[in-house]
PDB file of C-alpha atoms in Angstrom:
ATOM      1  CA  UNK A   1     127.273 109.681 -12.560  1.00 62.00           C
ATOM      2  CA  UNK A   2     128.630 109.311 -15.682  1.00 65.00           C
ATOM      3  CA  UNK A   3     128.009 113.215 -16.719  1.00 66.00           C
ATOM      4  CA  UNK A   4     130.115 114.237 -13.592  1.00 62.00           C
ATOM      5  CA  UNK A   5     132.682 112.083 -14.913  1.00 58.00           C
ATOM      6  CA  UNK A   6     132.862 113.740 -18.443  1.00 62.00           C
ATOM      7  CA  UNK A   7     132.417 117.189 -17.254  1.00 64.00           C
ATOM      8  CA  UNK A   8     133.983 117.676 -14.041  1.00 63.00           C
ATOM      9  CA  UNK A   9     137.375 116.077 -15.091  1.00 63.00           C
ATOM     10  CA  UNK A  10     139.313 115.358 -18.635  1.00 71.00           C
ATOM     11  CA  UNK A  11     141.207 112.111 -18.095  1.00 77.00           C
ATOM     12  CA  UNK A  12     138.960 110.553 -14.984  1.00 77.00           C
ATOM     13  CA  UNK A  13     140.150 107.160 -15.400  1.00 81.00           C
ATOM     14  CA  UNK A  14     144.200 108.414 -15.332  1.00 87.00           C
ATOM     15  CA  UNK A  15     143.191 110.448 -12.374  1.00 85.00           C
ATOM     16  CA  UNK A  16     141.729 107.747 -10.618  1.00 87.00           C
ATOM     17  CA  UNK A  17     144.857 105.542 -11.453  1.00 89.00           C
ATOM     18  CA  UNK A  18     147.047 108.470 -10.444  1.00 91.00           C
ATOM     19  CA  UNK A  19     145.225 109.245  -7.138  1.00 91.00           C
ATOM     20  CA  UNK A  20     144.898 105.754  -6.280  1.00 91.00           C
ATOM     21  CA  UNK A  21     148.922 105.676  -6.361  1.00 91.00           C
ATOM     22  CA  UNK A  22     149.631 108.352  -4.378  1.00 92.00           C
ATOM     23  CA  UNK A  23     147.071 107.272  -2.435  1.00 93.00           C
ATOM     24  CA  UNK A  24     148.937 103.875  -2.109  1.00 89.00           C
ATOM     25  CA  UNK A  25     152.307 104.983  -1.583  1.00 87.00           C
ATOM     26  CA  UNK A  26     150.847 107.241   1.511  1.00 90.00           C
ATOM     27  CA  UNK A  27     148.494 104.751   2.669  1.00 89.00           C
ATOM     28  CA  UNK A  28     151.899 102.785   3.134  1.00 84.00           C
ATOM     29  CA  UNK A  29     154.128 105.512   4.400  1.00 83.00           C
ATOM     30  CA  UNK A  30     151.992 105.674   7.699  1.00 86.00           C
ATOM     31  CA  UNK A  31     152.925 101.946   8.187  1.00 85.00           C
ATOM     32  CA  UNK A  32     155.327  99.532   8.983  1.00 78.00           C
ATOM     33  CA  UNK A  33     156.681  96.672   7.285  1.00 76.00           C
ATOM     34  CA  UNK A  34     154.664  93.982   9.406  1.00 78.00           C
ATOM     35  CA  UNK A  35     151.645  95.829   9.007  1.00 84.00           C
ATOM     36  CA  UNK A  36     152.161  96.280   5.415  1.00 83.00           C
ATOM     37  CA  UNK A  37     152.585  92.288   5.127  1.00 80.00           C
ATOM     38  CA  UNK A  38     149.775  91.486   7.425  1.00 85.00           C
ATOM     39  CA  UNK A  39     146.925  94.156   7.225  1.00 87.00           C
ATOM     40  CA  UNK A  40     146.668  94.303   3.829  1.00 87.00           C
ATOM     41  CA  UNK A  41     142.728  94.367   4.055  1.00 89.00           C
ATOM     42  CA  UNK A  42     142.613  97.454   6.660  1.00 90.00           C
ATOM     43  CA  UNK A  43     144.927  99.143   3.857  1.00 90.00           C
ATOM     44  CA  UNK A  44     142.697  98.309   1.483  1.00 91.00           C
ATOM     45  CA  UNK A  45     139.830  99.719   3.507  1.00 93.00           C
ATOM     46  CA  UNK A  46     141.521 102.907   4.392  1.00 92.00           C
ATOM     47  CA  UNK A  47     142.636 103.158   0.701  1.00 92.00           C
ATOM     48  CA  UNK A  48     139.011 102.618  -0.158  1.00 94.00           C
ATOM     49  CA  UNK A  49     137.270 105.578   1.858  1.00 95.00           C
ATOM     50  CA  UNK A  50     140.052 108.198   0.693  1.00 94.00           C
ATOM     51  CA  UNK A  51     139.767 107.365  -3.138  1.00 93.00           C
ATOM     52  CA  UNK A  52     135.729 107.410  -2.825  1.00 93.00           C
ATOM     53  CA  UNK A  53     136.061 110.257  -0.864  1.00 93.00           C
ATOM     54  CA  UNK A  54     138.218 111.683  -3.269  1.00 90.00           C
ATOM     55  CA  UNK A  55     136.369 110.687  -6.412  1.00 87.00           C
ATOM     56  CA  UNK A  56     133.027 111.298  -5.591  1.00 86.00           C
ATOM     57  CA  UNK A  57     133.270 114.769  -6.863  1.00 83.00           C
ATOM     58  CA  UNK A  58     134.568 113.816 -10.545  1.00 80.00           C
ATOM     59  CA  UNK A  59     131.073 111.117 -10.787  1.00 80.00           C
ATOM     60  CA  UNK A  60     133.576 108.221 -10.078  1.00 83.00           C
ATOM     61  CA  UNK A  61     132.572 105.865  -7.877  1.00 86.00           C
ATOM     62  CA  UNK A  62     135.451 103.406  -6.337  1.00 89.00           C
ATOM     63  CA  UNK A  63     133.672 100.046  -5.899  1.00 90.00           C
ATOM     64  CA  UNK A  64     136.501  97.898  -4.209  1.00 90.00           C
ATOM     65  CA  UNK A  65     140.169  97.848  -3.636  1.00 90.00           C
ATOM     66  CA  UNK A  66     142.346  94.765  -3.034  1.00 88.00           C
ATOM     67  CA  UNK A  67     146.139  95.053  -2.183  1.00 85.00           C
ATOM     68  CA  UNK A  68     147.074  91.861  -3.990  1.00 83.00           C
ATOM     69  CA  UNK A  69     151.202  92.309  -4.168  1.00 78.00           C
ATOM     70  CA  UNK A  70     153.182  94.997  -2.766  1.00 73.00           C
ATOM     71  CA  UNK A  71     156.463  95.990  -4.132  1.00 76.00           C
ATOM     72  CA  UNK A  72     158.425  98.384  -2.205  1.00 74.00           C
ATOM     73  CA  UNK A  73     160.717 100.877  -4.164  1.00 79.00           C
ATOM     74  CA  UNK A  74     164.276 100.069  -2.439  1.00 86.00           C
ATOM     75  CA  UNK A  75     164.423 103.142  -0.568  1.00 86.00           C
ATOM     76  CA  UNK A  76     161.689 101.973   1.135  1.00 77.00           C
ATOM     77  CA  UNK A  77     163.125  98.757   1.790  1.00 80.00           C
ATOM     78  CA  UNK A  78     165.898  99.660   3.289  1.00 87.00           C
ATOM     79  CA  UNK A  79     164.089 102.782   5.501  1.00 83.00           C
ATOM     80  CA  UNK A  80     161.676 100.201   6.737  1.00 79.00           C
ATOM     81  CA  UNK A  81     164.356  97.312   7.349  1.00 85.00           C
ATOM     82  CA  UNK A  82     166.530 100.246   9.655  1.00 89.00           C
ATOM     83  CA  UNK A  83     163.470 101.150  11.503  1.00 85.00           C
ATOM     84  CA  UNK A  84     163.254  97.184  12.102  1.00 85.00           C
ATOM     85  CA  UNK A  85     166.311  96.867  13.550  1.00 91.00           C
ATOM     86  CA  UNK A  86     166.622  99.841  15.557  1.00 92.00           C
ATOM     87  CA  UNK A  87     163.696  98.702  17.109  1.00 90.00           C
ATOM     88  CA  UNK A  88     164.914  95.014  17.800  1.00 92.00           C
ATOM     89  CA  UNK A  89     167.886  96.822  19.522  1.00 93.00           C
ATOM     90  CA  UNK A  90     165.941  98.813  21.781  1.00 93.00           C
ATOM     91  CA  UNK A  91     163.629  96.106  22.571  1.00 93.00           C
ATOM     92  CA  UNK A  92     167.438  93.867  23.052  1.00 93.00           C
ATOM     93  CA  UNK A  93     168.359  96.625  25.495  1.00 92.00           C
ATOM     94  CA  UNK A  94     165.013  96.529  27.293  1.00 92.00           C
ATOM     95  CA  UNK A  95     165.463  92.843  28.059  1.00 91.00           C
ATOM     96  CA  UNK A  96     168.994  92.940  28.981  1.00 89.00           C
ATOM     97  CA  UNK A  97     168.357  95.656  31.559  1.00 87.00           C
ATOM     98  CA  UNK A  98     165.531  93.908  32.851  1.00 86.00           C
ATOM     99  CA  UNK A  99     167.917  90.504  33.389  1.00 85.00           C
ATOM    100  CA  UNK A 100     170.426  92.304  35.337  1.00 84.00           C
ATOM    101  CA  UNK A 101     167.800  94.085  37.426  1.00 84.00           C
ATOM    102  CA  UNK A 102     166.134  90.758  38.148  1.00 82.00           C
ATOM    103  CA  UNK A 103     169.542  89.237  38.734  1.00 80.00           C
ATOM    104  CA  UNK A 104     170.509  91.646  40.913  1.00 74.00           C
ATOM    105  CA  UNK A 105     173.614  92.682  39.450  1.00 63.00           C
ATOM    106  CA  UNK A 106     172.260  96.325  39.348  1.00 54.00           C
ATOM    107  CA  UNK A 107     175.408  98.736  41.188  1.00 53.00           C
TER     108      UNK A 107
END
């Protein structure tokens, strides 16, 4: 509705690039980093329903979104690569318990 889009907000397309950002960056937040590198099309789905959802008011409508290439701020990075290895640890400690349990060696 392109009157909606006039009336009901200034600057629709920098909202809509704005949005979609924030959008992205929480869309990502709520995931790890092999889900970011592997599920990029259920991102892009979930993206998709919150920025229609979001723009439908201004006249906007979101036709598609891709996630194409993902570059994480290094903060990120390094968040996500801790949570990777504390989890590789735990799951390290699962399996050695489990060896000396099945071994027997258990006091």
């Amino acid at each position: 509705n392109p009157l909606a889009a006039i009336c009901n907000n200034d600057d629709y397309n920098r909202s809509t690039r704005l949005l979609a950002a924030t959008t992205l960056r929480n869309v990502l937040g709520t995931r790890n980093l092999s889900e970011i590198l592997s599920d990029r099309e259920a991102i892009g789905e979930s993206m998709h329903k919150i920025l229609e959802d979001a723009t439908d008011p201004w006249g906007v409508h979101v036709d598609r979104v891709e996630v194409k290439d993902v570059r994480l701020p290094q903060q990120m990075q390094r968040s996500m690569a801790a949570e990777a290895e504390a989890t590789r640890d735990a799951r390290a400690k699962v399996l050695n318990v489990c060896q000396i349990i099945s071994n027997g060696c258990l006091m």
